[in-house]
Structure formats: C-alpha cells, structure tokens
Coordinates of C-alpha atoms in Angstrom, one line a residue:
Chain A
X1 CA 80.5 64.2 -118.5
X2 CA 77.4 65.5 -120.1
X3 CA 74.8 67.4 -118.6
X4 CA 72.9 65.2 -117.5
X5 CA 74.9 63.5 -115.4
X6 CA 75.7 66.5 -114.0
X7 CA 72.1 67.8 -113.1
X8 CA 71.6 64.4 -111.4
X9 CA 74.5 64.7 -109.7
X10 CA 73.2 68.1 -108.6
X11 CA 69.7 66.9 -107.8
X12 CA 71.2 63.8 -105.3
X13 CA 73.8 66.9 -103.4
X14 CA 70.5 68.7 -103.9
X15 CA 69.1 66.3 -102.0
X16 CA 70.8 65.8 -99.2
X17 CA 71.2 69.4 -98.5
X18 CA 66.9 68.9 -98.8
X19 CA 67.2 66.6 -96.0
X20 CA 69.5 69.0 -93.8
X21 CA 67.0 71.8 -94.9
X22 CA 64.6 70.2 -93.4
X23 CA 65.5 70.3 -90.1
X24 CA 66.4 73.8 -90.3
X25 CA 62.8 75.2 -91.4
X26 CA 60.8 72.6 -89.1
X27 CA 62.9 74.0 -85.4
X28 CA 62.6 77.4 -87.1
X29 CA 58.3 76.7 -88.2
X30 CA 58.0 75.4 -84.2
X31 CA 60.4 76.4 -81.9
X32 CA 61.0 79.8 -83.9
X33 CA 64.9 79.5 -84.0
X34 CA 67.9 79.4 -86.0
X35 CA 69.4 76.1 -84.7
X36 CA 73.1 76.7 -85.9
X37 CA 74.4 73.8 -84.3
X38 CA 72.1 71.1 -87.1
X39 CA 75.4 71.5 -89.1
X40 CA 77.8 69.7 -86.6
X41 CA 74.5 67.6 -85.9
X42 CA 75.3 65.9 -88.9
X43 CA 79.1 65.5 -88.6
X44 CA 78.9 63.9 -85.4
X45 CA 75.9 61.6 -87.0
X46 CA 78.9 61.1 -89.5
X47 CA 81.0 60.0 -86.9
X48 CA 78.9 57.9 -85.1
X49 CA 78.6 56.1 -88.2
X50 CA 82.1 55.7 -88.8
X51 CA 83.2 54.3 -86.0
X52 CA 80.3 52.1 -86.2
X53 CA 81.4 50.7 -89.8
X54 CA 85.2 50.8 -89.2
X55 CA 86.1 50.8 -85.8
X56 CA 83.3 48.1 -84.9
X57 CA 82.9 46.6 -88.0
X58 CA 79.1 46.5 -87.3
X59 CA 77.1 45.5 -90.2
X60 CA 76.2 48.7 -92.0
X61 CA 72.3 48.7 -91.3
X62 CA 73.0 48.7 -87.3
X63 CA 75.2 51.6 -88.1
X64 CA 72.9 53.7 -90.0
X65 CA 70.6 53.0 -87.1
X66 CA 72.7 54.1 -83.9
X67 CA 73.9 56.8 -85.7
X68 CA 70.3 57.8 -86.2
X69 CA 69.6 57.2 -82.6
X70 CA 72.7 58.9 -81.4
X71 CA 71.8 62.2 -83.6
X72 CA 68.1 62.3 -82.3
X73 CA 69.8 62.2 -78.9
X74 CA 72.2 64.0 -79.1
X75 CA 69.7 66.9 -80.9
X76 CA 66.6 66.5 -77.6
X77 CA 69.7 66.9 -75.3
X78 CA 70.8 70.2 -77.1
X79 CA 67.3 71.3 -77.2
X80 CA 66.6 70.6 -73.6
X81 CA 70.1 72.1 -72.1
X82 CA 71.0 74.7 -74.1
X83 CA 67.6 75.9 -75.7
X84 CA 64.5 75.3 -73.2
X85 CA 66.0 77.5 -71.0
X86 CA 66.1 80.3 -73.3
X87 CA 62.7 79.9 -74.6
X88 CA 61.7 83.8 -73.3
X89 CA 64.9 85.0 -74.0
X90 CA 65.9 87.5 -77.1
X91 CA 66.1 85.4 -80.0
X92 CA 70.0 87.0 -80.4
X93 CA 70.6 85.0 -77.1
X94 CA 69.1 81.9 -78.7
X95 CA 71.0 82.6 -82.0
X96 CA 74.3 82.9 -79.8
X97 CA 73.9 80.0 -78.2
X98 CA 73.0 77.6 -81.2
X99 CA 76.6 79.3 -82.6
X100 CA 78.1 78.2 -79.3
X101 CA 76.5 74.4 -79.4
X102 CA 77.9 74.4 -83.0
X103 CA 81.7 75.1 -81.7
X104 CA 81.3 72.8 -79.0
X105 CA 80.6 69.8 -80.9
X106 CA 82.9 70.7 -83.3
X107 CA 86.0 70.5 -80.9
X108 CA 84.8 67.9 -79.0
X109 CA 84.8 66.1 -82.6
X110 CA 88.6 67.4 -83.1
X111 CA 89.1 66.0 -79.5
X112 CA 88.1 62.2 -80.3
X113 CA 89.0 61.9 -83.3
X114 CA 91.6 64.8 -84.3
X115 CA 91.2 67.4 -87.3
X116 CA 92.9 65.0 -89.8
X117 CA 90.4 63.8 -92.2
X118 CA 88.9 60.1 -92.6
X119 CA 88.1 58.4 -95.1
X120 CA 84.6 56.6 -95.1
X121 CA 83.3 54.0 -96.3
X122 CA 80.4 53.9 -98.6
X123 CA 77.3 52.0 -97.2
X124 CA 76.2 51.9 -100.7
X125 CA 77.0 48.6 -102.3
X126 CA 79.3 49.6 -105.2
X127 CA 76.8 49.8 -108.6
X128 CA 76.1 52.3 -111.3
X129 CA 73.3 52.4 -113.9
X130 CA 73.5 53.2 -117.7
X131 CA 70.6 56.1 -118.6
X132 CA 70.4 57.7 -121.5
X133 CA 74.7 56.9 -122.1
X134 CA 75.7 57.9 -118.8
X135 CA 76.6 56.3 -115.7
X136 CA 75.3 57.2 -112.6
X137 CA 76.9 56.0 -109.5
X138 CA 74.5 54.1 -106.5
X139 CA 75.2 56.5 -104.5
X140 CA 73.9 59.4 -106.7
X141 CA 70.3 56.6 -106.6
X142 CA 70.9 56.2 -103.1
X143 CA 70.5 59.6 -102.0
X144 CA 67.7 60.7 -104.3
X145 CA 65.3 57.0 -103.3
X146 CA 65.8 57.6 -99.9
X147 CA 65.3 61.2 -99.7
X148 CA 62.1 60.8 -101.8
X149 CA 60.8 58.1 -99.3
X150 CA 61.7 60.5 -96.3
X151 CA 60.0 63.3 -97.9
X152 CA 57.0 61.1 -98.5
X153 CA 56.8 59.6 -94.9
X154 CA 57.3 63.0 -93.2
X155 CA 54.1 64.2 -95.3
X156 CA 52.3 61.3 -94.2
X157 CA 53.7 61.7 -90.5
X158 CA 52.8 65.4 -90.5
X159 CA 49.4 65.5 -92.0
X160 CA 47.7 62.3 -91.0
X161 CA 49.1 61.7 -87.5
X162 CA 47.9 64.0 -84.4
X163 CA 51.6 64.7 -83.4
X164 CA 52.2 65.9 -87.1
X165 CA 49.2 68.1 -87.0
X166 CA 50.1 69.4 -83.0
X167 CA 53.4 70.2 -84.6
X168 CA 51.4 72.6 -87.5
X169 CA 49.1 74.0 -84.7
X170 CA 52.3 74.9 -82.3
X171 CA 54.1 76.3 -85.7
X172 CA 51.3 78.4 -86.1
X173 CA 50.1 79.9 -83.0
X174 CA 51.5 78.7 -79.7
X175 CA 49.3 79.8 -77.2
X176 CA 46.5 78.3 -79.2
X177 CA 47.9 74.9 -79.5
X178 CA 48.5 75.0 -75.6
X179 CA 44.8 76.0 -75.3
X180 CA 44.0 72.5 -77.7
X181 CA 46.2 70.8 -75.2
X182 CA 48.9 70.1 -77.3
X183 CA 52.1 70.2 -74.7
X184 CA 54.3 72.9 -76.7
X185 CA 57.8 71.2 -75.0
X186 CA 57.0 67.5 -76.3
X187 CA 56.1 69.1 -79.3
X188 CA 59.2 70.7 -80.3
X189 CA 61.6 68.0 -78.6
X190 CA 60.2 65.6 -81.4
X191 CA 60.6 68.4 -83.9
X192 CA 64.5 68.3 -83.0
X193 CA 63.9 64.6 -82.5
X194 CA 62.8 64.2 -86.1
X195 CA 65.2 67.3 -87.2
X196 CA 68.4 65.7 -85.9
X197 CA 67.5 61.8 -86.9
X198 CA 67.2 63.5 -90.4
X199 CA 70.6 64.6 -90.1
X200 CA 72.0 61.5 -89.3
X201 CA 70.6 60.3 -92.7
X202 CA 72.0 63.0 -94.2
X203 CA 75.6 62.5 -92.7
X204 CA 75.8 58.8 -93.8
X205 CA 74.5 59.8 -97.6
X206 CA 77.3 62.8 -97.9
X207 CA 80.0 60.8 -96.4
X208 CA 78.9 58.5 -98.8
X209 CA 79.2 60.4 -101.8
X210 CA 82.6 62.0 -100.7
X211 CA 83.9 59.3 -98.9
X212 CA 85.6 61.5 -95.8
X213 CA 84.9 62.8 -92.8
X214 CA 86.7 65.5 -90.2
X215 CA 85.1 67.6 -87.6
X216 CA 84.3 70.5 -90.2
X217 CA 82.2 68.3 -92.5
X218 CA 79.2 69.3 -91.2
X219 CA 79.9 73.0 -91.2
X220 CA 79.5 73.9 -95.0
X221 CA 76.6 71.6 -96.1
X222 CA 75.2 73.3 -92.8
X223 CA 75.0 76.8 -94.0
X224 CA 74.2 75.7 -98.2
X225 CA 71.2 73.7 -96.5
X226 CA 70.3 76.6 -94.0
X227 CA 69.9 79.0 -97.4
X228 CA 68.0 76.4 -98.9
X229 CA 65.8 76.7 -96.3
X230 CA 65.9 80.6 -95.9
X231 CA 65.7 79.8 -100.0
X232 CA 62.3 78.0 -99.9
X233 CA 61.1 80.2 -97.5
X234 CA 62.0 79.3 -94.1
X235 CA 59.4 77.5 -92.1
X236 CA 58.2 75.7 -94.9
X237 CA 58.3 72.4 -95.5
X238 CA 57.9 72.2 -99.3
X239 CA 60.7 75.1 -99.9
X240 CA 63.4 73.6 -98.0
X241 CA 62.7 70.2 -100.1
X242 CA 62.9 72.3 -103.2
X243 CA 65.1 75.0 -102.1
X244 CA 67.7 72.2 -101.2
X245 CA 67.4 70.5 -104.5
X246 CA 67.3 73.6 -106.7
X247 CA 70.4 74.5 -104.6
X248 CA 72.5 71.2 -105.3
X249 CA 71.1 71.5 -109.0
X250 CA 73.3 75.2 -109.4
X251 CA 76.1 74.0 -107.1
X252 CA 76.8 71.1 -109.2
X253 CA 75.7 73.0 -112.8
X254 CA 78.2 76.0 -111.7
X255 CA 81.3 73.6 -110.7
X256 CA 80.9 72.0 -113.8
X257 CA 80.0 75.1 -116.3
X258 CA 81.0 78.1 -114.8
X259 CA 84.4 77.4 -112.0
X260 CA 84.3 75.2 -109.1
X261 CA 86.4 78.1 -107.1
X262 CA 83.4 79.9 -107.6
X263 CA 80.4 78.1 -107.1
X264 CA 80.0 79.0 -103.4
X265 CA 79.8 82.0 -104.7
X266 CA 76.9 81.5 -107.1
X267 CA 75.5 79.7 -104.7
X268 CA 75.0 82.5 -101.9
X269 CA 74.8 84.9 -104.7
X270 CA 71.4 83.3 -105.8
X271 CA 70.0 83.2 -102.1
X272 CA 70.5 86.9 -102.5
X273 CA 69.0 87.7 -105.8
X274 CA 65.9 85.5 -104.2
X275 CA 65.9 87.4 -101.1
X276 CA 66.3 90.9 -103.1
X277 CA 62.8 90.1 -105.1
X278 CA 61.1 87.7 -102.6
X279 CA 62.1 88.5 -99.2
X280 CA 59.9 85.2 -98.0
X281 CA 61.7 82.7 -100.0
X282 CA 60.1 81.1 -102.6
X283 CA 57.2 79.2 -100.4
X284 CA 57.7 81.7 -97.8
X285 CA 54.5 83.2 -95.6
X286 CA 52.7 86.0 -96.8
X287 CA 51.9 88.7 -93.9
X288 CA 47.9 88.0 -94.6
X289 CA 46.7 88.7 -90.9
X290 CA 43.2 89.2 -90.2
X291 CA 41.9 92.3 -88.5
Chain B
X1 CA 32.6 75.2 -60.8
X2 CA 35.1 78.0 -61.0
X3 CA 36.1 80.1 -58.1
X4 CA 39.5 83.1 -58.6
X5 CA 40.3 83.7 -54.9
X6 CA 43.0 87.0 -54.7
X7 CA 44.6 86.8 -57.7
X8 CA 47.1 89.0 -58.5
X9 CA 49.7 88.8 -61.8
X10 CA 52.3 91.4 -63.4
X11 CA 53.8 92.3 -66.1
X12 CA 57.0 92.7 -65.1
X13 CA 56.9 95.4 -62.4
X14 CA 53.6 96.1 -63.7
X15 CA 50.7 95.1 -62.0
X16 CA 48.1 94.5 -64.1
X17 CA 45.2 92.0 -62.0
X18 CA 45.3 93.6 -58.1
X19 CA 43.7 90.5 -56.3
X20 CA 40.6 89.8 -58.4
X21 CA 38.5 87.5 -56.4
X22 CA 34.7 85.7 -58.1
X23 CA 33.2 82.5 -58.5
X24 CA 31.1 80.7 -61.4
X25 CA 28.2 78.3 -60.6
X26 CA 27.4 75.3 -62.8
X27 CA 24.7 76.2 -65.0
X28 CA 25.7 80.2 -65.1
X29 CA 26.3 82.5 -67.9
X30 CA 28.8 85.2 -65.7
X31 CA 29.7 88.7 -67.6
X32 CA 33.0 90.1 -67.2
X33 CA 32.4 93.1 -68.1
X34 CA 35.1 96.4 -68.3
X35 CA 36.9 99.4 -70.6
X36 CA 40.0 98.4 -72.7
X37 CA 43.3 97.4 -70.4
X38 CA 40.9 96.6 -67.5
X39 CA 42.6 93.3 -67.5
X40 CA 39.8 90.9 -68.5
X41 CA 41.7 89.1 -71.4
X42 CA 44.6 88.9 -68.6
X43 CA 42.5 87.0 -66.1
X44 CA 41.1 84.3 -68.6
X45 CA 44.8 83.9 -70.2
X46 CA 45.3 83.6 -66.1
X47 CA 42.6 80.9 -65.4
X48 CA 43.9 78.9 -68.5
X49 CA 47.6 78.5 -67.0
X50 CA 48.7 80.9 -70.3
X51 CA 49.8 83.3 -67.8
X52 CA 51.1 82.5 -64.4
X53 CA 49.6 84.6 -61.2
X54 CA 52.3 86.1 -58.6
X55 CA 49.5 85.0 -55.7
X56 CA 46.1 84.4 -55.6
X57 CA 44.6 81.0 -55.9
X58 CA 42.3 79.1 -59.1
X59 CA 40.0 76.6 -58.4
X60 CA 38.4 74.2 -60.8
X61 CA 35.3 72.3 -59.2
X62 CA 37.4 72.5 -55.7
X63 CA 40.5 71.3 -57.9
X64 CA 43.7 73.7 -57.5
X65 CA 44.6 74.6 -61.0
X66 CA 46.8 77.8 -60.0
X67 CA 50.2 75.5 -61.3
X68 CA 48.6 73.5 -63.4
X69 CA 50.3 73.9 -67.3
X70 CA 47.9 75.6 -69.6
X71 CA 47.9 71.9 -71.7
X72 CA 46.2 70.1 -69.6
X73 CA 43.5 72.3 -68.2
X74 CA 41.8 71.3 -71.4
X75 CA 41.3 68.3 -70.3
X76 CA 39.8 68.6 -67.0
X77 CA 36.8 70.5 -68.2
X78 CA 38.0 74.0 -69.3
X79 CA 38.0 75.2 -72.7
X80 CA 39.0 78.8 -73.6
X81 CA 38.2 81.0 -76.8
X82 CA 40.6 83.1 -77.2
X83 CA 40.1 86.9 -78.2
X84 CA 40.8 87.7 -81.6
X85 CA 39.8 83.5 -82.2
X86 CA 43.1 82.4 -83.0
X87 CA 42.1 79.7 -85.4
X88 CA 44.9 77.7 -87.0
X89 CA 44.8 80.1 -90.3
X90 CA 46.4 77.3 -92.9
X91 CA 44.4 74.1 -91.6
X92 CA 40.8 73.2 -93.0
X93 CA 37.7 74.2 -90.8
X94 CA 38.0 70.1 -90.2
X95 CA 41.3 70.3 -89.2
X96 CA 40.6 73.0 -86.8
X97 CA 37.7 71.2 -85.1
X98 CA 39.9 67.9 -84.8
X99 CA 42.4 69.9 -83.2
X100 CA 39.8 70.9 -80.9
X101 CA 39.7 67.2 -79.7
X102 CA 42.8 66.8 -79.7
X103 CA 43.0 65.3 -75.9
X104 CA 39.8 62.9 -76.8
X105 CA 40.9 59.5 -77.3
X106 CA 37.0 58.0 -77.7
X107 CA 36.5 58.4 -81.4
X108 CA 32.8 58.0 -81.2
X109 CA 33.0 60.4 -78.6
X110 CA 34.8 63.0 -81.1
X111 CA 32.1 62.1 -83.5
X112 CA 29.5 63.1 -81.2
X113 CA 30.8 66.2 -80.3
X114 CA 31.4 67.5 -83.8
X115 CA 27.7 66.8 -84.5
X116 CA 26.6 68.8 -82.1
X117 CA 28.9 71.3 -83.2
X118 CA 27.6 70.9 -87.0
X119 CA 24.0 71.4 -85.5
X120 CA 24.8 74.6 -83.5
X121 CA 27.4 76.1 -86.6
X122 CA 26.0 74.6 -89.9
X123 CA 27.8 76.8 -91.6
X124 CA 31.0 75.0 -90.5
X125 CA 29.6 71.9 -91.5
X126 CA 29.4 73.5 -95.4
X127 CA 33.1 74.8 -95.3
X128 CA 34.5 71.6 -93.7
X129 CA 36.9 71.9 -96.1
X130 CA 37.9 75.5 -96.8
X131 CA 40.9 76.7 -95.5
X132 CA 40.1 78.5 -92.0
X133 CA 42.0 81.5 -92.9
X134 CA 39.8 82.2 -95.8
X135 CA 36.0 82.4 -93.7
X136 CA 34.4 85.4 -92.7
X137 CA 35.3 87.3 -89.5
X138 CA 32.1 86.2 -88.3
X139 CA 32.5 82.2 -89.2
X140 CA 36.0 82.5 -87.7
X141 CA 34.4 83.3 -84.6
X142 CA 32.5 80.4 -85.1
X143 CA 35.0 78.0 -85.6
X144 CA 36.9 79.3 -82.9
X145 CA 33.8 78.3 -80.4
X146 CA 32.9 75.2 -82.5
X147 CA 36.9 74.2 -81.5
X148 CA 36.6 74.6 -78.1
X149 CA 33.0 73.1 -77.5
X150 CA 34.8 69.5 -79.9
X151 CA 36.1 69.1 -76.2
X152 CA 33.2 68.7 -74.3
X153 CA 33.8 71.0 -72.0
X154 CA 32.5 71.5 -68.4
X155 CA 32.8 75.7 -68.7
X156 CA 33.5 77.9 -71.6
X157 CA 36.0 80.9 -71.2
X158 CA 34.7 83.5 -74.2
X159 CA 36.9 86.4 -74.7
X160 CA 35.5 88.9 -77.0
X161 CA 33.2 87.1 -79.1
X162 CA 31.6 89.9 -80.7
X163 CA 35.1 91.9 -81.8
X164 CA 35.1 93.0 -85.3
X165 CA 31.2 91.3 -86.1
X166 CA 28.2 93.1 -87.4
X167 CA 25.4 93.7 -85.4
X168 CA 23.1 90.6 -86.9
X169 CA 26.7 88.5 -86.5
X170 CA 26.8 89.4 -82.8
X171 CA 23.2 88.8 -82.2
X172 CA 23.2 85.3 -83.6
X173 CA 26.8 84.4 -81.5
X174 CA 25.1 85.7 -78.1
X175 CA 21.9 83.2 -79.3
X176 CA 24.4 80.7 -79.8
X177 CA 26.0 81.0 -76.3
X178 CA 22.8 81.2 -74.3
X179 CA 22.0 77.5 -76.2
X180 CA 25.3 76.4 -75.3
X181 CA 24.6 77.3 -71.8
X182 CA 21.3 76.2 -72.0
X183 CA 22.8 72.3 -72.8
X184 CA 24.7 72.5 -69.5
X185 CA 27.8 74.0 -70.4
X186 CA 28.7 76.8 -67.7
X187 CA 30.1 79.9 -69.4
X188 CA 32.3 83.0 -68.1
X189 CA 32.2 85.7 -70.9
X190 CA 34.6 88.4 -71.1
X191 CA 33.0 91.4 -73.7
X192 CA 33.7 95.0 -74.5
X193 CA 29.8 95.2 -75.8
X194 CA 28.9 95.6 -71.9
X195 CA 24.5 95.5 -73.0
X196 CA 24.9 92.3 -74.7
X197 CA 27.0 90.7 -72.2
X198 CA 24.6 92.0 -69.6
X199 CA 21.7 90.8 -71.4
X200 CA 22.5 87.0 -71.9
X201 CA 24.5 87.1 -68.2
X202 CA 23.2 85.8 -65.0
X203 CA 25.6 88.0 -63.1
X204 CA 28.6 90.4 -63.7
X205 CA 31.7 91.0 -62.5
X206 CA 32.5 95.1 -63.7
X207 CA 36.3 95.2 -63.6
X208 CA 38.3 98.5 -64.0
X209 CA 42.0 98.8 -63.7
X210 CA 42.7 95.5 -62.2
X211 CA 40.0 95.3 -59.7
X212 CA 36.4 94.2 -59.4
X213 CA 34.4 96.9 -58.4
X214 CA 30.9 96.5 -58.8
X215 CA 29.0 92.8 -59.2
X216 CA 25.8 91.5 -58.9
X217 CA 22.9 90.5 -60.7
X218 CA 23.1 91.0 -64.8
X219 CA 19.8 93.1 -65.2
X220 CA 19.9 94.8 -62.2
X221 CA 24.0 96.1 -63.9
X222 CA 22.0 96.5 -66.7
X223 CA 20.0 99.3 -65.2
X224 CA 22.7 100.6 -62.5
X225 CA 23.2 104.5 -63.2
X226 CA 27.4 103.9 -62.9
X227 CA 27.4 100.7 -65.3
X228 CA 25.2 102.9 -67.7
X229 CA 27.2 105.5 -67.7
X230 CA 30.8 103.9 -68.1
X231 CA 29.7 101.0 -70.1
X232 CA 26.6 101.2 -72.1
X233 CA 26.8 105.2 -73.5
X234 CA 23.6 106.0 -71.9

C-alpha cells in the first residue's frame, strides 16, 4: 500500500473518531462535563444496529435509524438519571459517575449478548474506487461523505437555528442564557440528544470498517476521540473535527510506518506534546476575560 | 408592578438577604442603593429566579413568581442586566441582541424592538457585526441593556451599570435609563455610585448587611446626613 491509501485510510478512522469527538466537546462546551460513558454510547448504538441487520433482518436504512433513535435515548435517559441530579455537585462526582454509566452499559452489553465478539455486517454496499492507482474501499468514502455532511448540517443547525445559538449562549455563560430564557435543562438534553445520535452514526461506520462488534468496542475509539477532543481544544467544535481527523491521520500513518504495537502509543504521546506547548488544545479558549 | 414581601435567602448557613421587604410602581425609577456585600446583586439574582429564597414571597403585577424558573420570568415582563453585563463574548453584537429576543415569536415584533434599541444605542447599530467580546467596556454595557430591552420588557432589573465606566460613560447610561423609563419601562436599579443612582431615582431603598434600613424619596436620600455620609463621601 502506498501512502496515500494510507492517509485516506487515516483521514476516514480520523473521521469517525471526529464524529465521537464531537459529542465529547459539545456535553463538555454545555453541560461542562466529561461524559465518559459516550464510548459505550456507541457500542450499544453498535448493537442496536446489529441485531437490527442480523437478528431482524431489517433493511439496513431502518437500522441505521433505530439505532440512532435508540442512542439519543438511551444518551437523554443517562443525562436525566445519572447526571441532572448532580448538576451542583463536584465535578469529580460527575466524573465518577460518567465512569460508572460507562461500566454499566458495558456489562449489561456482556449480559445480552456475551463478551465473544460479532462479526458485522457492512451497511456499505461492497465498492471501491481507483484514485491515483489505489483502491479505496466504500467504506473508507462512506465514512468521510457522511461525516462531511454531518459536520456541515451541525454548523447549519448550530449557527442559523435558535436552539443552536441557545446551545452557544448556555456554553458560554449559563446564568445569562437563563436570563435570555433559554431553559438550560432542554438545552443540554438536546446537546446529549445530538451527542449520542452522533454516536450511533459513528458505531455503524466503525463496525463497518472492522466488521465486529463485542461489548468493549466502544471503549478505545472512546478515549482516542476524547483526546481528539481534549486535542482540538475541548469545547470546541472545529478542534474536535480536526483533532479527530489529524488523530486517525497519525494512527493510521504510525501503524503503517512506524509499528502497529505502538501506535497507541504515538497516539497519546502526541496529545501530550500538544498539551505540554498548548495547554488549550489546538482551538482551545484563551483566558481573555474582561475586567 | 413588583412587590419583595420578607424575603430571606442563604448561602449555605449563611444568611445573606434577612427579610428584605419593597415594592416598585409602574412608571418608577427605584434606587437600590448600599456598600459592597450588602446583598443587592443577591436580591435581583433573587427576583429573577437565579437564586432561590428560603422564605419570603416575589410578586410580579400580583403574579407569584417566588417558584417560578429563572427562564421564564423573561417572558412575563421581567428583564434583568446582569452586573458585570455578561454578554455572550464570542457572538456578534447581532447575535447578542437576537438572543435578547429569544422568547419573541412575532418577527415584526423583534424588528421593532431592535429599532428602538438601534435609536437609543447607535453605536450598536455600527458594530452589528463585531464580535461582542471585542467593544468597549462602556458599549458592552450597552449591549448588555440593548439585550434585555430586545424583550420588551414591563420592568428592567439594572445591576451595576456604571462598574468599570468613565465618568462621561456613566453619564450618558444614567441618560439612557431615565429615556428608557421615560417610554414606560419601570426600572429597579441596583448601583455602588449611590449620587447617581439617587439622582435619576424616584425613591430608594438603602440596604446594609441584608436589611433595608432607610427608604424614601430619592432627593430627600440625596440630602439625608446618614446616606451622605456612608454613601456619597460627603
């Protein structure tokens, strides 16, 4: 393989993990939390999925939807049992809590449907497309279309619609937003709404690309997309996008060039280097406040 | 239009209001006026439902509002400018102002209102498009009024309009209030600068440590040996 292929093999992991990113920084912008549980958001959106295709034989558009549905559910309920109530609280309660949703769904996963992994079914139809002498699978197209159109619609949704622009005022000053009359709690149930439906996309494109799924699958992408986000600057909606990316971009450049035992390794190793010489992230807020 | 009956509210085991009890009239400009920590910033974040009371009673034109969530007190009437303005920093002026009408559905109505904004701060009307965060301390201040007024409100709860501004800045803020009051909007203004407060006032409240203790008529404050004393240097 050349590097091309590989680079655009990074920038569709890259995007995916964009997509997970995502939700990360936009709970973190509004509600001001770590939601640790997105991860295992996206496994069960996996899941859903699965068992839509395979068990149900459901054609695979319905599928894609309920599994959508079922992840923005499944993220308001999360929000509205295990976070609302901590809203005051220390934001290490919070912090332990998101770690606690994050086990639960994991071994309620390995309750269904057991820790063996299963393999999954591509909902891309099976093509690949010659550029420039290499081959690059649907999948790898897939991914990168849809996560472009996502991108693009969120932008819209965010800075043209009032919801979008109540969910910049409560990001920014909460209090203020209330005194707007912007409802803070409606606000960031549709930020997990949006968050979590995200994740289900993201779910159906990674089980795509590696065709399996267990009850850890959404543990790992989880973190990488989490330092994308932390990456980018967390909070902000441009660095997870190009936090994720750049991040799939060294992932897959590293397996391929350097040693794939290793490029975990890189990976984190980067986010640390960033951190060491921009604590912000790369799109992160400046401390500019007004006396 | 606004009556605080006996309201009391803690911070933690401190108690910070000790059953503060006044009333605004339609039409009147009413001072709050008091030393730093007297509590005056608490009992507007009170009256807007940003911070709940422990007893005590709020009444908006004979409407209980003691319950009611800080979001919707908006839109009965009551629009609050909060101290230190608390614009949306990252949003354009435009931006700011829309979000000021954010619970207006009538668009011609929204229209309306940020002309008359435009006519009282033309300023904001030049920097529609500049990033808030990037005016003036002073222009801040007016966005931050020119937001709450793109409501329409009944009464207008100012806190501290005249932090951080020059003299001349100040000045032309008070001018601005007394023409918002004189267009029918009621107005209860919370200040540190007691004279100017005093001067645009009707009446006054004086607060100190949680309590009313003086109140009457704004000029006759204005000239009160105790009030000049504590409040204006003299």
């Amino acid at each position: 393989m050349s590097f091309f292929s590989y680079f655009v093999s990074g920038i569709s992991l890259g995007s995916i993990y964009a997509l997970i990113a995502l939700g990360y920084t936009m709970v973190y912008g509004i509600a001001k939390m770590l939601n640790f549980a997105h991860g295992d958001v996206i496994m069960i959106g996996g899941y859903v999925a699965f068992t839509a295709i395979t068990t149900m034989q459901f054609p695979v558009w319905l599928s894609i939807c309920i599994s959508i549905l079922a992840c923005i559910i499944l993220g308001v309920v999360i929000e509205k049992i295990a976070y609302k109530p901590l809203r005051n609280a220390t934001p290490l309660a919070i912090l332990i809590t998101a770690i606690g949703v994050s086990y639960l769904l994991q071994n309620v996963a390995l309750l269904i449907f057991g820790s063996a992994a299963k393999s999954f079914t591509s909902v891309v139809p099976k093509f690949s497309v010659e550029l420039g002498g290499v081959s690059i699978t649907g999948e790898t197209i897939v991914t990168i279309a849809v996560a472009v159109l996502i991108v693009i619609c969120l932008s819209i949704f965010i800075n043209k619609t009032k919801s979008g622009r109540a969910m910049l005022a409560v990001s920014e000053d909460k209090g203020a937003a209330q005194l707007m009359g912007i409802n803070v709690n409606s606000t960031i149930s549709l930020t997990f709404a949006i968050g979590s439906g995200l994740a289900a996309v993201a779910s159906v494109l990674l089980c795509s690309t590696y065709p399996q799924i267990s009850p850890y699958t959404g543990a790992m992408p989880g973190i990488k997309a989490f330092t994308a986000a932390v990456f980018g600057g967390i909070g902000s909606i441009p660095g997870a996008m190009i936090g994720g990316v750049v991040l799939g971009i060294i992932e897959s450049l590293s397996k391929a060039y350097i040693s794939s035992e290793l490029s975990d390794a890189i990976v984190f190793g980067v986010l640390i280097i960033v951190l060491l010489v921009r604590p912000t992230g790369l799109f992160g807020k400046k401390f500019n406040e007004k006396v | 239009m606004l009556r605080v009956e006996n309201v009391e509210v803690y911070y933690g085991v401190i108690k910070a209001i000790k059953g503060v009890s006044f009333e605004v009239n339609q039409g009147e400009i009413i001072a709050l006026i008091g030393s730093n920590g007297a509590g005056k910033t608490t009992i507007l974040h009170t009256i807007t439902g940003l911070i709940s009371p422990k007893s005590g009673s709020i009444y908006l034109e004979d409407t209980d509002i003691t319950k009611i969530p800080a979001h919707k007190i908006v839109s009965m009437g009551m629009a609050h400018v909060p101290e230190g303005r608390r614009i949306f920093q990252e949003l354009t002026v435009y931006e700011n102002l829309q979000l000021g009408a954010f619970i207006m559905k009538d668009k011609k109505q929204i229209e309306k209102n940020l002309e008359y904004v435009y006519k009282h701060f033309p300023r904001l009307k030049e920097r529609k498009n500049q990033i808030a965060g990037t005016l003036s301390g002073g222009e801040q201040q007016m966005l931050a009024m020119g937001r709450a007024l793109m409501s329409n409100p009944k009464i207008l709860l100012m806190d501290e309009p005249s932090m951080g501004l020059s003299p001349i800045l100040v000045s032309e803020i008070f001018q601005i209030i007394k023409e918002v009051s004189a267009d029918g909007t009621t107005v209860l203004l919370v200040d540190h600068n007691a004279k100017k407060a005093l001067s645009i006032a009707d009446r006054a409240y004086v607060l100190e440590t949680g309590k009313i203790v003086l109140s009457g008529d704004a000029k006759e404050l204005l000239n009160d040996e105790s009030v000049k004393k504590a409040y204006l240097g003299e």
